[in-house]
Short mmCIF file of C-alpha atoms and ligand atoms in Angstrom, two decimals:
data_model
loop_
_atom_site.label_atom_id
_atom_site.label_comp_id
_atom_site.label_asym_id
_atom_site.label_seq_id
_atom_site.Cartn_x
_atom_site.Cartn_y
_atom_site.Cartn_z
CA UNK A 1 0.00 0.00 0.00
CA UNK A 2 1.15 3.41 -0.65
CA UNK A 3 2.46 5.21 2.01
CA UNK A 4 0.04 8.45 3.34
CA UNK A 5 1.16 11.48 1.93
CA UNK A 6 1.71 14.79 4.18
CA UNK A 7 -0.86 16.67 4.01
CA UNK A 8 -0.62 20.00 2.27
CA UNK A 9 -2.01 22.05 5.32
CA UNK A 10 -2.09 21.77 8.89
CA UNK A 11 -3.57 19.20 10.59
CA UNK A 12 -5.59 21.42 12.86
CA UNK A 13 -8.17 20.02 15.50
CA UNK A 14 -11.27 21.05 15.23
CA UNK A 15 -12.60 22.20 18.63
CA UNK A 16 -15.53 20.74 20.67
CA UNK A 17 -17.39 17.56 18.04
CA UNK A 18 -19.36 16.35 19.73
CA UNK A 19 -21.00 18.79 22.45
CA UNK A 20 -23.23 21.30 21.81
CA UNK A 21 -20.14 23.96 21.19
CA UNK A 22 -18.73 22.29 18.39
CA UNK A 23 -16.02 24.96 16.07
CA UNK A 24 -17.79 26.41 12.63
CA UNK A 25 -16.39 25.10 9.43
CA UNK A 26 -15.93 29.01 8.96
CA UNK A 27 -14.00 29.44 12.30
CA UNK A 28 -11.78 26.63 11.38
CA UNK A 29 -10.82 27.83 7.74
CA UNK A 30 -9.79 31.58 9.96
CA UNK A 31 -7.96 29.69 12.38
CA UNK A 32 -5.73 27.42 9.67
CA UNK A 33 -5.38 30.74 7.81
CA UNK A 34 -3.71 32.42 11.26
CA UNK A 35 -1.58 29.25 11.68
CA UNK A 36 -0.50 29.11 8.14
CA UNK A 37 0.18 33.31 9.06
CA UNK A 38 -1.33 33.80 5.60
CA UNK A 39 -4.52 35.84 5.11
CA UNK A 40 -8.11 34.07 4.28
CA UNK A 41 -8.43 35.60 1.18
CA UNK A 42 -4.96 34.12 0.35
CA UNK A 43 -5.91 30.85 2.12
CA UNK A 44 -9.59 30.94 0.02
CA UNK A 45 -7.48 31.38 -3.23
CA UNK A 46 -5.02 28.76 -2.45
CA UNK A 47 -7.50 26.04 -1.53
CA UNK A 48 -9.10 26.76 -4.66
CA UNK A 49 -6.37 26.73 -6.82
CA UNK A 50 -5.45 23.06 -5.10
CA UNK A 51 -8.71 21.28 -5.87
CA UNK A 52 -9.04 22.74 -8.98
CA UNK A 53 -12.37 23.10 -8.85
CA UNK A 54 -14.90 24.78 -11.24
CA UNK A 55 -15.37 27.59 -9.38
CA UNK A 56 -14.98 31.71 -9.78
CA UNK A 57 -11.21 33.03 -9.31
CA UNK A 58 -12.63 35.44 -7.49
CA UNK A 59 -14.81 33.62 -5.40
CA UNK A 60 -16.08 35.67 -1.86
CA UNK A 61 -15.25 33.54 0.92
CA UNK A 62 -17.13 36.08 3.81
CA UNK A 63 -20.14 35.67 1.06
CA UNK A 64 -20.63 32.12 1.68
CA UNK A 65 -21.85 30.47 4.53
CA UNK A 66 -18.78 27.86 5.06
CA UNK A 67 -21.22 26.33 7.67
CA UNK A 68 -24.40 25.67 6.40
CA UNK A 69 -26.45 23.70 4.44
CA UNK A 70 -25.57 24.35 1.01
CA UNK A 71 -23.58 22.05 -1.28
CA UNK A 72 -20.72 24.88 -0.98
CA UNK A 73 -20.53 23.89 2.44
CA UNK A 74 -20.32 20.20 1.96
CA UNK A 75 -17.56 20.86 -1.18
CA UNK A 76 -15.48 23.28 1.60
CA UNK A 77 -15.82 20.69 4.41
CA UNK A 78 -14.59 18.56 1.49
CA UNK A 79 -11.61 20.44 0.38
CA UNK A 80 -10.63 20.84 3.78
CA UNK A 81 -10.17 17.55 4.70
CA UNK A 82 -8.28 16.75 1.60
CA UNK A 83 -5.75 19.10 2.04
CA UNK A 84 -5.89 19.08 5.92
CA UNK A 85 -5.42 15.78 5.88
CA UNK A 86 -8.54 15.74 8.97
CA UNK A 87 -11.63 13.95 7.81
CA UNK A 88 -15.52 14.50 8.99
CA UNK A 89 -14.88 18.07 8.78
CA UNK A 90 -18.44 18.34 7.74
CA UNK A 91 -19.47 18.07 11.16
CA UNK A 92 -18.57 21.73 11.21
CA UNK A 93 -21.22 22.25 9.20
CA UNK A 94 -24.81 21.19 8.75
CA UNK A 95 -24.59 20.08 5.09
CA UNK A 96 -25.58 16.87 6.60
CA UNK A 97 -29.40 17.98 6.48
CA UNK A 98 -29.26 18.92 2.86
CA UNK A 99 -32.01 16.74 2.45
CA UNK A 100 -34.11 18.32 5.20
CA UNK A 101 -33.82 21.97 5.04
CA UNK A 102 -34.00 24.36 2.85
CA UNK A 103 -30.59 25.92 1.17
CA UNK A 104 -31.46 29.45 2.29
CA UNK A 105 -32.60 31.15 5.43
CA UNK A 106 -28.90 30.24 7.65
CA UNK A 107 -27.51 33.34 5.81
CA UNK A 108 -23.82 34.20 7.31
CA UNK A 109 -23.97 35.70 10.83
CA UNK A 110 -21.50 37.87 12.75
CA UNK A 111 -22.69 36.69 15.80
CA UNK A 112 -21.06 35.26 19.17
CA UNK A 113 -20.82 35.29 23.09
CA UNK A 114 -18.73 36.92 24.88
CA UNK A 115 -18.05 34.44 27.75
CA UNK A 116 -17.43 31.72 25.67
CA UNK A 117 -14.54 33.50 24.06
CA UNK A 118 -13.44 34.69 27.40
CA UNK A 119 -13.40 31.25 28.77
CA UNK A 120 -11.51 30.08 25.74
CA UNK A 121 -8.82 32.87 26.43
CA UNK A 122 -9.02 32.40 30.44
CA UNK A 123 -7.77 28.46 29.77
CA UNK A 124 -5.39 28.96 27.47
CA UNK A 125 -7.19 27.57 24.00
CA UNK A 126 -7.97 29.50 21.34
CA UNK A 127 -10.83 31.33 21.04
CA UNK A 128 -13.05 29.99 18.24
CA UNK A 129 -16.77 30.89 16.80
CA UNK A 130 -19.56 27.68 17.54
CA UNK A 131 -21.74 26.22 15.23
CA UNK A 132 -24.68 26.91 17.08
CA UNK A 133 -23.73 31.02 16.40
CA UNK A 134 -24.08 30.57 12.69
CA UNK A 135 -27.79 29.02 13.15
CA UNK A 136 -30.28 31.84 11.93
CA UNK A 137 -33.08 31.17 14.69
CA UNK A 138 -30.10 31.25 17.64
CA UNK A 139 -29.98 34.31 19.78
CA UNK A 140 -28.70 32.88 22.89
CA UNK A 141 -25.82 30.92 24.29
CA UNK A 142 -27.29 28.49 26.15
CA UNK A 143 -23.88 27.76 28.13
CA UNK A 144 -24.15 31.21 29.64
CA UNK A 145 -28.12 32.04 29.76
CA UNK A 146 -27.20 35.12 27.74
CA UNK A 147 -27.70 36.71 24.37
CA UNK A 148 -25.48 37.14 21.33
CA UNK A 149 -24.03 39.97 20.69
CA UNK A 150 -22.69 41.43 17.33
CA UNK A 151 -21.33 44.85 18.30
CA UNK A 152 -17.07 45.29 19.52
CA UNK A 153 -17.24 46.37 22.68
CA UNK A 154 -14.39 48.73 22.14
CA UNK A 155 -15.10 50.30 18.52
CA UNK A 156 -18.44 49.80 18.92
CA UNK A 157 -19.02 48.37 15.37
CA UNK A 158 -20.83 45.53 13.54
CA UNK A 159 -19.73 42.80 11.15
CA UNK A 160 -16.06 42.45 12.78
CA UNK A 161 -16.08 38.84 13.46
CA UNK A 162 -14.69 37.71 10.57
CA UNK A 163 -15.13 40.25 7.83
CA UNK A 164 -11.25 41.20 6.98
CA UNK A 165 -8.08 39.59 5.07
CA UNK A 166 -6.65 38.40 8.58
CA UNK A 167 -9.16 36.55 11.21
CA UNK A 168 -8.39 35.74 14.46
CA UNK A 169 -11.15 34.39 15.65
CA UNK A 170 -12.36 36.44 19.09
CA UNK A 171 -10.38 39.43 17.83
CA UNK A 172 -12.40 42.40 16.06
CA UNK A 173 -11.40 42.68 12.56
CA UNK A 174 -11.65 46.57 12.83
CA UNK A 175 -9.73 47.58 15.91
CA UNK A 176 -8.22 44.37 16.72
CA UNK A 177 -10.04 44.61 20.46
CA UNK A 178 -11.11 41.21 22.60
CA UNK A 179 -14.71 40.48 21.45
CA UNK A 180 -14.85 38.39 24.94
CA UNK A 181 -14.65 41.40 26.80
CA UNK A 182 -18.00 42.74 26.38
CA UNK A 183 -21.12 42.38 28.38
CA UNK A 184 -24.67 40.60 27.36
CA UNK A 185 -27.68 40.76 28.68
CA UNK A 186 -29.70 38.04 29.93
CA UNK A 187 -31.65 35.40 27.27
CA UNK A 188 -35.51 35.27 27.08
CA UNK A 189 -36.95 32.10 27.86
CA UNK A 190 -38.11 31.21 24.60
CA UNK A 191 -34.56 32.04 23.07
CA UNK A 192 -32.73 29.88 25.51
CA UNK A 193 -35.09 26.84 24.67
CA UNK A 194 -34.31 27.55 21.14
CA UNK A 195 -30.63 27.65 22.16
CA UNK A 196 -31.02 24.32 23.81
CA UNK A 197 -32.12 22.16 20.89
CA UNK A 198 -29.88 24.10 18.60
CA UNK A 199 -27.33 22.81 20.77
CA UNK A 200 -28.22 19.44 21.40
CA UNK A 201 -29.27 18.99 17.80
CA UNK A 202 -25.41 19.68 16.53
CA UNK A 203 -23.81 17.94 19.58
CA UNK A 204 -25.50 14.47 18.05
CA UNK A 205 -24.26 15.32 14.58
CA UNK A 206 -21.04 12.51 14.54
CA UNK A 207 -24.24 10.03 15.11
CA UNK A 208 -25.77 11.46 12.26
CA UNK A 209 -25.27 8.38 9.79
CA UNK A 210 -27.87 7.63 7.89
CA UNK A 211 -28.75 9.08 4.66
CA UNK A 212 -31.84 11.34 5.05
CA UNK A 213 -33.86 12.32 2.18
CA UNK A 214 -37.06 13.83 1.02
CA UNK A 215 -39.01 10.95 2.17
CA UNK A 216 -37.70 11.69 5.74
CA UNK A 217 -39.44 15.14 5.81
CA UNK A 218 -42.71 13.54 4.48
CA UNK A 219 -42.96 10.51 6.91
CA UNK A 220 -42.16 13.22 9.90
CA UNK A 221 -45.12 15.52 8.03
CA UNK A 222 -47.23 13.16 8.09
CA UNK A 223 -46.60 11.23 11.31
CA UNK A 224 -47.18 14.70 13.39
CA UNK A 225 -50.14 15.67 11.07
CA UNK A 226 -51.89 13.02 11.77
CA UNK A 227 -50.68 13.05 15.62
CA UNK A 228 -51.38 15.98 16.44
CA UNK A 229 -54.20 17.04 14.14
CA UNK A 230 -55.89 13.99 13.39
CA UNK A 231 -54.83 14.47 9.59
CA UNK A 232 -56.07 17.95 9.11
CA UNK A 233 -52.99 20.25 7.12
CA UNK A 234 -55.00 23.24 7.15
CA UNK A 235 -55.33 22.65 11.52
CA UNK A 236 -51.30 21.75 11.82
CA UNK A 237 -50.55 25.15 9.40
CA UNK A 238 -52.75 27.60 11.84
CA UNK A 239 -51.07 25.79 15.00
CA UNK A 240 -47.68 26.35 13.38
CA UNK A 241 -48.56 29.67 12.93
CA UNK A 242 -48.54 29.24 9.01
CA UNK A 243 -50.46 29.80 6.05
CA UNK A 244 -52.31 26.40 4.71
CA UNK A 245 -50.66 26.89 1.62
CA UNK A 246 -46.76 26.65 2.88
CA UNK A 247 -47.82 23.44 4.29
CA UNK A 248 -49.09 21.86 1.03
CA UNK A 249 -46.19 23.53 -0.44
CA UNK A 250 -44.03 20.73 1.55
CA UNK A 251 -46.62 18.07 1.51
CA UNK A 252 -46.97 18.07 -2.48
CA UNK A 253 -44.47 20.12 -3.85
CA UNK A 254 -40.98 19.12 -2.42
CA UNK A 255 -40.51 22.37 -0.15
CA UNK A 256 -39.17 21.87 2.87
CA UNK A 257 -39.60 22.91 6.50
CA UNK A 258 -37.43 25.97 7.49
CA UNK A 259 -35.69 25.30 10.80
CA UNK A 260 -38.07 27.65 12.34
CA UNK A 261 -40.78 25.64 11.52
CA UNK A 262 -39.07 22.64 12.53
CA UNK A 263 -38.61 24.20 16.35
CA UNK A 264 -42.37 25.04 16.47
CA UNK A 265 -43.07 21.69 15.18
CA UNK A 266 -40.90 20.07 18.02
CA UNK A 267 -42.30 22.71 20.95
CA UNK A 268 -45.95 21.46 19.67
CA UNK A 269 -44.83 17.81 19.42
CA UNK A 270 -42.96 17.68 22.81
CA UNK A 271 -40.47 16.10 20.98
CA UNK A 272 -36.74 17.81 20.57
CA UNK A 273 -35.52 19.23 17.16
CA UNK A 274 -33.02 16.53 16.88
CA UNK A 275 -35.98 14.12 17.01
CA UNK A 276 -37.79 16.08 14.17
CA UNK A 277 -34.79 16.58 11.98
CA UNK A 278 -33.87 12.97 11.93
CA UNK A 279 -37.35 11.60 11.57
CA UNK A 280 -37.23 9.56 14.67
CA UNK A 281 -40.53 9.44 15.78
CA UNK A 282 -41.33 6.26 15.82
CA UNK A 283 -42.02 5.77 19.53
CA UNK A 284 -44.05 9.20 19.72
CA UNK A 285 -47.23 9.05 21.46
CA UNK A 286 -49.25 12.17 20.66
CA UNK A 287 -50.97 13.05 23.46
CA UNK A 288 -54.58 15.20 23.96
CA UNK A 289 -55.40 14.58 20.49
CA UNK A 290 -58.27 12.45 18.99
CA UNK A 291 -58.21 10.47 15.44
CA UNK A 292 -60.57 12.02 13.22
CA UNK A 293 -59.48 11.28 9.87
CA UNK A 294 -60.96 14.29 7.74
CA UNK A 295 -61.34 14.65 3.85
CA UNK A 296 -57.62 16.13 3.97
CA UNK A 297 -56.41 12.82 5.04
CA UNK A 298 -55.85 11.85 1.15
CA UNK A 299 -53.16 14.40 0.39
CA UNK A 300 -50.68 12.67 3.09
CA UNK A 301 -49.20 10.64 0.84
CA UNK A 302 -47.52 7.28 1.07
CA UNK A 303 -47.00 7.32 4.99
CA UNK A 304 -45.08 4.47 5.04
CA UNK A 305 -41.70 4.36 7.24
CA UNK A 306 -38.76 4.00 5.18
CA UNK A 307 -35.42 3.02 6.42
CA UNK A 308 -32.81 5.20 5.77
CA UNK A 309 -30.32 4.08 3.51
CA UNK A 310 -26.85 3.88 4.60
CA UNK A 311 -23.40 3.41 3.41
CA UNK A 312 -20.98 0.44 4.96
CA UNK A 313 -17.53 2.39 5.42
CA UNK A 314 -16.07 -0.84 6.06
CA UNK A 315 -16.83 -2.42 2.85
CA UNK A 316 -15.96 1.24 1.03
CA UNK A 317 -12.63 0.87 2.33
CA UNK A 318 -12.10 -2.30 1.22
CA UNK A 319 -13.22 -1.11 -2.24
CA UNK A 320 -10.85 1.60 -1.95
CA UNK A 321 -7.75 -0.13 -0.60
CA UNK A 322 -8.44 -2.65 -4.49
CA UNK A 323 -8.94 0.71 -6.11
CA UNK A 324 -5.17 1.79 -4.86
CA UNK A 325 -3.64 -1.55 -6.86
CA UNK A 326 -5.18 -1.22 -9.51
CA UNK A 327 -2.81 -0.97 -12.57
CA UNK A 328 -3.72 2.51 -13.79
CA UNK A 329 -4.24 4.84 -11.24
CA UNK A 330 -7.64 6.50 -11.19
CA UNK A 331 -8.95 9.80 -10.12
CA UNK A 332 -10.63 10.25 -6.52
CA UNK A 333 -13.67 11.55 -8.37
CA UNK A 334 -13.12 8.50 -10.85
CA UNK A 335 -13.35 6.22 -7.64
CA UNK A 336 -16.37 8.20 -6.33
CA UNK A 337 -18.41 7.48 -9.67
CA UNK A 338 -17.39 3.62 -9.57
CA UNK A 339 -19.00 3.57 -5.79
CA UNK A 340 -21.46 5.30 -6.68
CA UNK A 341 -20.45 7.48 -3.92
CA UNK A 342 -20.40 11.60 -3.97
CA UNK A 343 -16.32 12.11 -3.76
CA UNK A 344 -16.29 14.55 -1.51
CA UNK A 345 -18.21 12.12 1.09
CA UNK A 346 -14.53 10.01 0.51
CA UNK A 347 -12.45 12.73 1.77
CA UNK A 348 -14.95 13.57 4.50
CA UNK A 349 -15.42 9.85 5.94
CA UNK A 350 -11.83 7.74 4.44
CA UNK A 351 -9.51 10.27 4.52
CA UNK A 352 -6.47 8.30 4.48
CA UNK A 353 -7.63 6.10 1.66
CA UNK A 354 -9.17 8.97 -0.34
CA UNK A 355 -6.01 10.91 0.00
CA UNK A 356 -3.58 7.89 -1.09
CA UNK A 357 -5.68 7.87 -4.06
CA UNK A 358 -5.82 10.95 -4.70
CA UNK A 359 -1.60 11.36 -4.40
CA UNK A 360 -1.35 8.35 -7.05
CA UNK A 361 -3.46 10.06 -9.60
CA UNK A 362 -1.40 12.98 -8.94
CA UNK A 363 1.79 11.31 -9.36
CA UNK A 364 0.44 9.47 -12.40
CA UNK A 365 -0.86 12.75 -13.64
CA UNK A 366 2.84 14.29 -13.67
CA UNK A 367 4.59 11.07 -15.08
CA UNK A 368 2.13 11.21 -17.57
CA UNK A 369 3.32 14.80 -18.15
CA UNK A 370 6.90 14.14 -18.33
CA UNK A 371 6.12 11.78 -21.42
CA UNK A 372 4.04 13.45 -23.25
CA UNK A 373 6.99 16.23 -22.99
CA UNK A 374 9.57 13.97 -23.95
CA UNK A 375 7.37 12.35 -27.14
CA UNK A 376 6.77 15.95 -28.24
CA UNK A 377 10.33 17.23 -27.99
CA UNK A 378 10.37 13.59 -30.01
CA UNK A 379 8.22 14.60 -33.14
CA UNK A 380 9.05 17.92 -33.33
CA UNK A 381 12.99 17.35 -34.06
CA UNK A 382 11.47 14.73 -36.29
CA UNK A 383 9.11 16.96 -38.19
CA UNK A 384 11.51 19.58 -38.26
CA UNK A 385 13.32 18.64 -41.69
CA UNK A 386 10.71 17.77 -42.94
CA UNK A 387 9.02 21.44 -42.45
CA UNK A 388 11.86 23.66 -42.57
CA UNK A 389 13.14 21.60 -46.24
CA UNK A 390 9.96 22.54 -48.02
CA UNK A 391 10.97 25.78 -47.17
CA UNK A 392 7.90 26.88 -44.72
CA UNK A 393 8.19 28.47 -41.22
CA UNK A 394 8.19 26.57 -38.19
CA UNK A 395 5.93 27.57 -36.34
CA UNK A 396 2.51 26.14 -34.31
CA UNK A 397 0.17 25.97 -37.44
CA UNK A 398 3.03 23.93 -39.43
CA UNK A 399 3.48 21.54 -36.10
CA UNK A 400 -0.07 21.13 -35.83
CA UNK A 401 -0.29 19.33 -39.14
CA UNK A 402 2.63 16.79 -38.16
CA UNK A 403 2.22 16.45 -34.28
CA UNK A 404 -0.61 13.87 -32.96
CA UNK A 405 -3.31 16.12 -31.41
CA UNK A 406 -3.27 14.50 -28.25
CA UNK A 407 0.19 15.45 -28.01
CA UNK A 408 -0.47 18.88 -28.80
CA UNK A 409 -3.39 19.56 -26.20
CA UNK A 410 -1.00 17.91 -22.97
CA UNK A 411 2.15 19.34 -23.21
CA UNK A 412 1.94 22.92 -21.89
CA UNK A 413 4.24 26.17 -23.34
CA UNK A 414 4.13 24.57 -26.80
CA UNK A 415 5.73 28.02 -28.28
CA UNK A 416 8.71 27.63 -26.27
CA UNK A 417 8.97 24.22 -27.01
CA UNK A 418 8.69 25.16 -30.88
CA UNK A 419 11.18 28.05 -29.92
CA UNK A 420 13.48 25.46 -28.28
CA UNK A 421 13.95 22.78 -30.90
CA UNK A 422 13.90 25.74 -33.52
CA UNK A 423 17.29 26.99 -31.60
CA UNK A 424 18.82 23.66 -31.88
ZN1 LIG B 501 -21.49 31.34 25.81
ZN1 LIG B 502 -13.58 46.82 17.38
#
């Protein structure tokens, strides 16, 4: 087997998987640009330039939620753990609920709490931005029983978390001040209980692994509809606070549940938002609620329980580790199709193996180079006579006619290759 390559960046830990104050895929990316000492633009741009990924040059980093549940967060996380050599970096994220919530509404935030940077400082880590900061409905810390704040105590300005060329996290990007020395005021209730499932909701993320999908969202839909409602939409909308038609919307026409909707469906379920999200109801007993199966009852479709699907690592790896001996190397992507397996999910959850791959094709890709160099230096001495003794230039549209195409379109710099032999 091929020995693991270095990785290309730091192999940073990412702070707190697992609790309820797991690190943002955003607060990671500023804190391996501050131990690299380079700037995040520069970090953005080099990350980019590695993966070689079809994606704008000048692509806005701050514009993009690096933590949420868009496919840009997933290909990040992705990236990341390629080149960091760290897998399951998408547990900095929430790209694992793709299936289950909607792209939009967990725009970027500039939000965080004061005492949890101050505790970071007082012990001697480094500070870092949580998750649960980044979640649109969160307004609390639930640690600390106080609200977020979004103003530097010390310039007294907004959106210095992280907008600048050089984050460090806890540090205002405008006057370079403590954001953990600040004061907040106490959380409401309702925002602390909001906190709370937030919380627990991304501290049971690693267990997170099954495979949700549409059909999730529907069996929860109707499960609770039918629960709580007795199988009336139009009842469950007005209890959510909704009109009838958003509901149908998600019943008929593949929209899903924003997450606000899914924390008023847990506080009216009794159940907790990690519950909802994952569609584990099936020991809920709704409770003060008759049957009474009304004319509605037809438009819950198909309410039958589905297991999610999901992958066997163990036999993936094996897959992999055959993939590695094959004769000619293949692409990680290449390997991705063959499993039938998205190949960024490889990087995130077999690192090693995904990597190793990944560093073959590489090599193979440059070897590959080197010959196609050598066969063109090859036919153009040989098509030099040739050209130059029927007394026309030599130059690219001559070589074109003599050189095999494939040739032509892999060897980089061909004018200074022409140039070269030319010289000779
Ligand atoms: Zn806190
Ligand atoms: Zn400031």
């Amino acid at each position: 087997m091929n020995t693991l390559p270095r990785s290309v960046l730091h192999a940073l830990d990412p702070k707190g998987v697992g609790t309820g104050q797991t690190e943002s895929l955003l607060s990671y990316f500023c804190r391996l640009a501050v131990s690299h000492a380079v700037s995040t633009t520069d970090l953005a741009r080099f990350v980019v330039q590695q993966v070689d990924h079809d994606i704008r040059r000048d692509f806005e980093w701050q514009q993009r939620n690096l933590s949420g549940v868009s496919e840009a967060a997933r290909s990040w996380a992705a990236w990341l753990s390629a080149l960091t050599g760290v897998g399951h970096l998408d547990g900095l994220t929430l790209s694992k609920w793709s299936a289950v919530l909607p792209p939009r509404g967990l725009a970027p935030r500039n939000h965080w709490c004061p005492h949890c940077l101050r505790e970071d400082k007082e012990a001697g880590r480094s500070p870092y931005f949580r998750l649960s900061w980044e979640v649109g409905p969160v307004k609390a810390c639930h640690q600390h029983k106080s609200k977020l704040v979004d103003t530097c105590p010390h310039c007294g300005q907004r959106h210095v978390r992280h907008h600048g060329g050089v984050v460090v996290p806890g540090w205002c990007t405008r006057c370079g001040g403590f954001l953990g020395e600040g004061e907040s005021e106490a959380a409401e209730p309702h925002d602390l209980w909001v906190a709370r499932q937030v919380e627990d909701w991304i501290a049971n993320q690693p267990n997170q692994m099954a495979v949700l999908d549409a059909g999730t969202v529907l069996t929860t839909l109707n499960t609770l509809i039918v629960g709580l409602d007795g199988g009336q939409y139009t009842r469950f909308a007005k209890r959510l606070g909704l009109a009838k038609s958003v509901v149908h919307g998600w019943l008929r026409k593949g929209g899903l549940p924003s997450l606000d909707a899914y924390l008023a469906m847990a506080g009216h379920a009794g159940l907790s938002l990690n519950r909802v999200l994952r569609g584990d109801l099936a020991d809920w007993e709704p409770h003060g609620t008759e049957m009474q199966l009304g004319i509605e009852f037809d438009l819950l479709a198909g309410g039958k329980r589905e297991t999610p699907r999901q992958h066997d690592w163990a036999a993936i790896r094996g897959e992999l580790e055959r993939l590695l001996k094959l004769p000619e190397p293949i692409s990680v992507a290449e390997a991705g199709r063959r499993l039938g397996i998205d190949d960024r999910h490889l990087y995130l959850r077999a690192n090693d193996l995904a990597r190793a791959l990944g560093e073959r094709w590489k090599q193979y890709l440059a070897s590959r180079k080197a010959e196609n160099l050598t066969l063109a230096r090859a036919q153009l001495r040989a098509a030099l006579p040739t050209i130059v003794g029927a007394g026309r230039p030599f130059n690219l549209t001559e070589v074109r006619q003599l050189v095999s195409a494939p040739i032509l379109a892999s060897v980089e710099g061909m004018f200074g290759l022409i140039r070269e032999i030319r010289e000779e």
